């Protein structure tokens, strides 16, 4: 059953749509009507609505988090450890897709890792990953994406880089390290100062990634508008730039 | 899916155990690991885990490879425990981590990804009460697994295009087009799903 769905999802939509249209005319007609509706809706600000499209975005972003983790770690001058880009993907999931879809895509990525795909940076995967002292960080990933997404959506479009950096720091560093430190203290039996000493080496890299994620999210929102609700239209708008010329 | 996953094909008794049973044992060991204390108990437990690798026909080399990436953090934890609470505590804490990582990895190495997905969907069945459809979770997993090679293909295309134009690889110039391209692909994928009756 699983394999069939998998094969099905991989096929080219247009080709299989004609195939479906041939086998069932009635279904083909309803599908066309539904698509025309979707086409009209996709121009408006509620372009993100629709379960099918949301599911596709969640699945594809899980792939993006994996792809960024497969890239070799980037050595940064003056830093003790090379930075891996996987948590950049986690921050981007929230900053691009928003709270709910961002958190779900990170959760989906972790589920794919748990069922045995070696997609964590450095080619790690499987259930063993969740028995390591780093487990707190992994469990914090979806929460971090949710917090970043929630703050980003509250602020709305257009995406602001300075605010975006702030949101990424709150979700991607404050939330992430809060959970990560508790995890490492529980699994490793460490005191708080010892746990901080164990992970401090990674903090500069995460600050760089928080900045980078905002610099990447801005052109993405410009090139692919509709993911954020414009600030003037949002009743929950926040920020000092409201109404500024 | 073999080649992409960590599963090592085999026909040992451990391979043939149902995925649900293996996961249940793993959870039980995880809970009871709070009570495994003392160098003797730890040594016996880790020895049993290593013996299970041999039973599964995986070899001790593969067992070592599961723990090797953790060497620095384990060394740090051992040093702290030794300094704060003595060597016996260091053995306890590090031993339990090694034990659980070995056993969890053993489940992954001896269980097909498809069997784990089916088990996951079964476990998620009670979530129906809060409005989550377990079949939707299976579909999401299938789409997510499929997305990995798709996005990896996009990233290779973008890197080639940038190299052809003589651009150096900056993460920003790479990730932004990758995400936009992937989101456009998600639109097409969403239409394909809608055409198949997913609302």
mmCIF file with all atom_site columns, N, CA and C in Angstrom, chain A residues 14-51:
data_model
loop_
_atom_site.group_PDB
_atom_site.id
_atom_site.type_symbol
_atom_site.label_atom_id
_atom_site.label_alt_id
_atom_site.label_comp_id
_atom_site.label_asym_id
_atom_site.label_entity_id
_atom_site.label_seq_id
_atom_site.pdbx_PDB_ins_code
_atom_site.Cartn_x
_atom_site.Cartn_y
_atom_site.Cartn_z
_atom_site.occupancy
_atom_site.B_iso_or_equiv
_atom_site.pdbx_formal_charge
_atom_site.auth_seq_id
_atom_site.auth_comp_id
_atom_site.auth_asym_id
_atom_site.auth_atom_id
_atom_site.pdbx_PDB_model_num
ATOM 1   N N  . UNK A 1 14 ? 0.464   16.135 -14.993 1.00 0.00 ? 14 UNK A N  1
ATOM 2   C CA . UNK A 1 14 ? -0.302  16.353 -16.218 1.00 0.00 ? 14 UNK A CA 1
ATOM 3   C C  . UNK A 1 14 ? -0.588  15.041 -16.929 1.00 0.00 ? 14 UNK A C  1
ATOM 4   N N  . UNK A 1 15 ? 0.430   14.179 -16.985 1.00 0.00 ? 15 UNK A N  1
ATOM 5   C CA . UNK A 1 15 ? 0.271   12.949 -17.727 1.00 0.00 ? 15 UNK A CA 1
ATOM 6   C C  . UNK A 1 15 ? -0.789  12.062 -17.060 1.00 0.00 ? 15 UNK A C  1
ATOM 7   N N  . UNK A 1 16 ? -0.713  11.937 -15.741 1.00 0.00 ? 16 UNK A N  1
ATOM 8   C CA . UNK A 1 16 ? -1.645  11.044 -15.071 1.00 0.00 ? 16 UNK A CA 1
ATOM 9   C C  . UNK A 1 16 ? -3.042  11.661 -15.018 1.00 0.00 ? 16 UNK A C  1
ATOM 10  N N  . UNK A 1 17 ? -3.123  12.994 -15.132 1.00 0.00 ? 17 UNK A N  1
ATOM 11  C CA . UNK A 1 17 ? -4.435  13.611 -15.140 1.00 0.00 ? 17 UNK A CA 1
ATOM 12  C C  . UNK A 1 17 ? -5.196  13.203 -16.392 1.00 0.00 ? 17 UNK A C  1
ATOM 13  N N  . UNK A 1 18 ? -4.506  13.175 -17.546 1.00 0.00 ? 18 UNK A N  1
ATOM 14  C CA . UNK A 1 18 ? -5.184  12.744 -18.761 1.00 0.00 ? 18 UNK A CA 1
ATOM 15  C C  . UNK A 1 18 ? -5.590  11.280 -18.626 1.00 0.00 ? 18 UNK A C  1
ATOM 16  N N  . UNK A 1 19 ? -4.729  10.489 -17.969 1.00 0.00 ? 19 UNK A N  1
ATOM 17  C CA . UNK A 1 19 ? -5.044  9.089  -17.795 1.00 0.00 ? 19 UNK A CA 1
ATOM 18  C C  . UNK A 1 19 ? -6.328  8.951  -16.966 1.00 0.00 ? 19 UNK A C  1
ATOM 19  N N  . UNK A 1 20 ? -6.414  9.758  -15.906 1.00 0.00 ? 20 UNK A N  1
ATOM 20  C CA . UNK A 1 20 ? -7.598  9.694  -15.056 1.00 0.00 ? 20 UNK A CA 1
ATOM 21  C C  . UNK A 1 20 ? -8.823  10.180 -15.809 1.00 0.00 ? 20 UNK A C  1
ATOM 22  N N  . UNK A 1 21 ? -8.635  11.220 -16.639 1.00 0.00 ? 21 UNK A N  1
ATOM 23  C CA . UNK A 1 21 ? -9.746  11.752 -17.408 1.00 0.00 ? 21 UNK A CA 1
ATOM 24  C C  . UNK A 1 21 ? -10.317 10.711 -18.357 1.00 0.00 ? 21 UNK A C  1
ATOM 25  N N  . UNK A 1 22 ? -9.442  9.863  -18.889 1.00 0.00 ? 22 UNK A N  1
ATOM 26  C CA . UNK A 1 22 ? -9.905  8.835  -19.812 1.00 0.00 ? 22 UNK A CA 1
ATOM 27  C C  . UNK A 1 22 ? -10.694 7.775  -19.061 1.00 0.00 ? 22 UNK A C  1
ATOM 28  N N  . UNK A 1 23 ? -10.164 7.355  -17.921 1.00 0.00 ? 23 UNK A N  1
ATOM 29  C CA . UNK A 1 23 ? -10.818 6.258  -17.212 1.00 0.00 ? 23 UNK A CA 1
ATOM 30  C C  . UNK A 1 23 ? -12.144 6.694  -16.594 1.00 0.00 ? 23 UNK A C  1
ATOM 31  N N  . UNK A 1 24 ? -12.214 7.914  -16.114 1.00 0.00 ? 24 UNK A N  1
ATOM 32  C CA . UNK A 1 24 ? -13.456 8.334  -15.462 1.00 0.00 ? 24 UNK A CA 1
ATOM 33  C C  . UNK A 1 24 ? -13.778 9.758  -15.883 1.00 0.00 ? 24 UNK A C  1
ATOM 34  N N  . UNK A 1 25 ? -14.727 9.874  -16.785 1.00 0.00 ? 25 UNK A N  1
ATOM 35  C CA . UNK A 1 25 ? -15.051 11.185 -17.343 1.00 0.00 ? 25 UNK A CA 1
ATOM 36  C C  . UNK A 1 25 ? -15.638 12.095 -16.268 1.00 0.00 ? 25 UNK A C  1
ATOM 37  N N  . UNK A 1 26 ? -16.550 11.557 -15.474 1.00 0.00 ? 26 UNK A N  1
ATOM 38  C CA . UNK A 1 26 ? -17.207 12.365 -14.451 1.00 0.00 ? 26 UNK A CA 1
ATOM 39  C C  . UNK A 1 26 ? -16.180 12.955 -13.505 1.00 0.00 ? 26 UNK A C  1
ATOM 40  N N  . UNK A 1 27 ? -15.261 12.090 -13.059 1.00 0.00 ? 27 UNK A N  1
ATOM 41  C CA . UNK A 1 27 ? -14.270 12.548 -12.104 1.00 0.00 ? 27 UNK A CA 1
ATOM 42  C C  . UNK A 1 27 ? -13.381 13.613 -12.727 1.00 0.00 ? 27 UNK A C  1
ATOM 43  N N  . UNK A 1 28 ? -13.062 13.416 -14.020 1.00 0.00 ? 28 UNK A N  1
ATOM 44  C CA . UNK A 1 28 ? -12.219 14.374 -14.719 1.00 0.00 ? 28 UNK A CA 1
ATOM 45  C C  . UNK A 1 28 ? -12.861 15.750 -14.765 1.00 0.00 ? 28 UNK A C  1
ATOM 46  N N  . UNK A 1 29 ? -14.167 15.779 -14.973 1.00 0.00 ? 29 UNK A N  1
ATOM 47  C CA . UNK A 1 29 ? -14.877 17.054 -15.071 1.00 0.00 ? 29 UNK A CA 1
ATOM 48  C C  . UNK A 1 29 ? -14.861 17.780 -13.727 1.00 0.00 ? 29 UNK A C  1
ATOM 49  N N  . UNK A 1 30 ? -15.174 17.044 -12.653 1.00 0.00 ? 30 UNK A N  1
ATOM 50  C CA . UNK A 1 30 ? -15.160 17.676 -11.328 1.00 0.00 ? 30 UNK A CA 1
ATOM 51  C C  . UNK A 1 30 ? -13.771 18.198 -11.011 1.00 0.00 ? 30 UNK A C  1
ATOM 52  N N  . UNK A 1 31 ? -12.760 17.409 -11.391 1.00 0.00 ? 31 UNK A N  1
ATOM 53  C CA . UNK A 1 31 ? -11.386 17.816 -11.132 1.00 0.00 ? 31 UNK A CA 1
ATOM 54  C C  . UNK A 1 31 ? -11.070 19.120 -11.850 1.00 0.00 ? 31 UNK A C  1
ATOM 55  N N  . UNK A 1 32 ? -11.486 19.208 -13.105 1.00 0.00 ? 32 UNK A N  1
ATOM 56  C CA . UNK A 1 32 ? -11.208 20.417 -13.878 1.00 0.00 ? 32 UNK A CA 1
ATOM 57  C C  . UNK A 1 32 ? -11.887 21.624 -13.241 1.00 0.00 ? 32 UNK A C  1
ATOM 58  N N  . UNK A 1 33 ? -13.159 21.429 -12.816 1.00 0.00 ? 33 UNK A N  1
ATOM 59  C CA . UNK A 1 33 ? -13.869 22.524 -12.173 1.00 0.00 ? 33 UNK A CA 1
ATOM 60  C C  . UNK A 1 33 ? -13.133 22.966 -10.919 1.00 0.00 ? 33 UNK A C  1
ATOM 61  N N  . UNK A 1 34 ? -12.685 21.978 -10.137 1.00 0.00 ? 34 UNK A N  1
ATOM 62  C CA . UNK A 1 34 ? -11.979 22.289 -8.899  1.00 0.00 ? 34 UNK A CA 1
ATOM 63  C C  . UNK A 1 34 ? -10.685 23.017 -9.168  1.00 0.00 ? 34 UNK A C  1
ATOM 64  N N  . UNK A 1 35 ? -9.996  22.591 -10.250 1.00 0.00 ? 35 UNK A N  1
ATOM 65  C CA . UNK A 1 35 ? -8.716  23.227 -10.573 1.00 0.00 ? 35 UNK A CA 1
ATOM 66  C C  . UNK A 1 35 ? -8.905  24.670 -11.011 1.00 0.00 ? 35 UNK A C  1
ATOM 67  N N  . UNK A 1 36 ? -9.998  24.893 -11.796 1.00 0.00 ? 36 UNK A N  1
ATOM 68  C CA . UNK A 1 36 ? -10.258 26.254 -12.255 1.00 0.00 ? 36 UNK A CA 1
ATOM 69  C C  . UNK A 1 36 ? -10.501 27.164 -11.060 1.00 0.00 ? 36 UNK A C  1
ATOM 70  N N  . UNK A 1 37 ? -11.228 26.635 -10.072 1.00 0.00 ? 37 UNK A N  1
ATOM 71  C CA . UNK A 1 37 ? -11.473 27.400 -8.857  1.00 0.00 ? 37 UNK A CA 1
ATOM 72  C C  . UNK A 1 37 ? -10.162 27.709 -8.145  1.00 0.00 ? 37 UNK A C  1
ATOM 73  N N  . UNK A 1 38 ? -9.346  26.666 -8.046  1.00 0.00 ? 38 UNK A N  1
ATOM 74  C CA . UNK A 1 38 ? -8.066  26.833 -7.371  1.00 0.00 ? 38 UNK A CA 1
ATOM 75  C C  . UNK A 1 38 ? -7.206  27.871 -8.084  1.00 0.00 ? 38 UNK A C  1
ATOM 76  N N  . UNK A 1 39 ? -7.276  27.860 -9.422  1.00 0.00 ? 39 UNK A N  1
ATOM 77  C CA . UNK A 1 39 ? -6.493  28.805 -10.222 1.00 0.00 ? 39 UNK A CA 1
ATOM 78  C C  . UNK A 1 39 ? -6.916  30.238 -9.916  1.00 0.00 ? 39 UNK A C  1
ATOM 79  N N  . UNK A 1 40 ? -8.249  30.447 -9.835  1.00 0.00 ? 40 UNK A N  1
ATOM 80  C CA . UNK A 1 40 ? -8.745  31.792 -9.556  1.00 0.00 ? 40 UNK A CA 1
ATOM 81  C C  . UNK A 1 40 ? -8.312  32.228 -8.160  1.00 0.00 ? 40 UNK A C  1
ATOM 82  N N  . UNK A 1 41 ? -8.355  31.272 -7.193  1.00 0.00 ? 41 UNK A N  1
ATOM 83  C CA . UNK A 1 41 ? -8.033  31.617 -5.809  1.00 0.00 ? 41 UNK A CA 1
ATOM 84  C C  . UNK A 1 41 ? -6.561  31.887 -5.608  1.00 0.00 ? 41 UNK A C  1
ATOM 85  N N  . UNK A 1 42 ? -5.707  31.270 -6.442  1.00 0.00 ? 42 UNK A N  1
ATOM 86  C CA . UNK A 1 42 ? -4.277  31.327 -6.175  1.00 0.00 ? 42 UNK A CA 1
ATOM 87  C C  . UNK A 1 42 ? -3.711  32.719 -6.442  1.00 0.00 ? 42 UNK A C  1
ATOM 88  N N  . UNK A 1 43 ? -4.493  33.611 -7.027  1.00 0.00 ? 43 UNK A N  1
ATOM 89  C CA . UNK A 1 43 ? -3.974  34.960 -7.270  1.00 0.00 ? 43 UNK A CA 1
ATOM 90  C C  . UNK A 1 43 ? -4.159  35.846 -6.041  1.00 0.00 ? 43 UNK A C  1
ATOM 91  N N  . UNK A 1 44 ? -5.110  35.509 -5.201  1.00 0.00 ? 44 UNK A N  1
ATOM 92  C CA . UNK A 1 44 ? -5.431  36.346 -4.054  1.00 0.00 ? 44 UNK A CA 1
ATOM 93  C C  . UNK A 1 44 ? -4.479  36.108 -2.890  1.00 0.00 ? 44 UNK A C  1
ATOM 94  N N  . UNK A 1 45 ? -4.701  36.813 -1.788  1.00 0.00 ? 45 UNK A N  1
ATOM 95  C CA . UNK A 1 45 ? -3.835  36.668 -0.633  1.00 0.00 ? 45 UNK A CA 1
ATOM 96  C C  . UNK A 1 45 ? -3.991  35.312 0.058   1.00 0.00 ? 45 UNK A C  1
ATOM 97  N N  . UNK A 1 46 ? -5.133  34.616 -0.182  1.00 0.00 ? 46 UNK A N  1
ATOM 98  C CA . UNK A 1 46 ? -5.326  33.321 0.483   1.00 0.00 ? 46 UNK A CA 1
ATOM 99  C C  . UNK A 1 46 ? -4.797  32.194 -0.402  1.00 0.00 ? 46 UNK A C  1
ATOM 100 N N  . UNK A 1 47 ? -3.670  32.471 -1.084  1.00 0.00 ? 47 UNK A N  1
ATOM 101 C CA . UNK A 1 47 ? -3.118  31.479 -1.991  1.00 0.00 ? 47 UNK A CA 1
ATOM 102 C C  . UNK A 1 47 ? -2.631  30.243 -1.241  1.00 0.00 ? 47 UNK A C  1
ATOM 103 N N  . UNK A 1 48 ? -2.412  30.388 0.064   1.00 0.00 ? 48 UNK A N  1
ATOM 104 C CA . UNK A 1 48 ? -1.877  29.259 0.813   1.00 0.00 ? 48 UNK A CA 1
ATOM 105 C C  . UNK A 1 48 ? -2.965  28.295 1.253   1.00 0.00 ? 48 UNK A C  1
ATOM 106 N N  . UNK A 1 49 ? -4.236  28.641 1.049   1.00 0.00 ? 49 UNK A N  1
ATOM 107 C CA . UNK A 1 49 ? -5.303  27.745 1.469   1.00 0.00 ? 49 UNK A CA 1
ATOM 108 C C  . UNK A 1 49 ? -5.333  26.536 0.549   1.00 0.00 ? 49 UNK A C  1
ATOM 109 N N  . UNK A 1 50 ? -6.023  25.494 0.986   1.00 0.00 ? 50 UNK A N  1
ATOM 110 C CA . UNK A 1 50 ? -6.091  24.273 0.192   1.00 0.00 ? 50 UNK A CA 1
ATOM 111 C C  . UNK A 1 50 ? -5.218  23.206 0.804   1.00 0.00 ? 50 UNK A C  1
ATOM 112 N N  . UNK A 1 51 ? -5.864  22.111 1.230   1.00 0.00 ? 51 UNK A N  1
ATOM 113 C CA . UNK A 1 51 ? -5.114  21.059 1.930   1.00 0.00 ? 51 UNK A CA 1
ATOM 114 C C  . UNK A 1 51 ? -4.073  20.421 1.028   1.00 0.00 ? 51 UNK A C  1
#
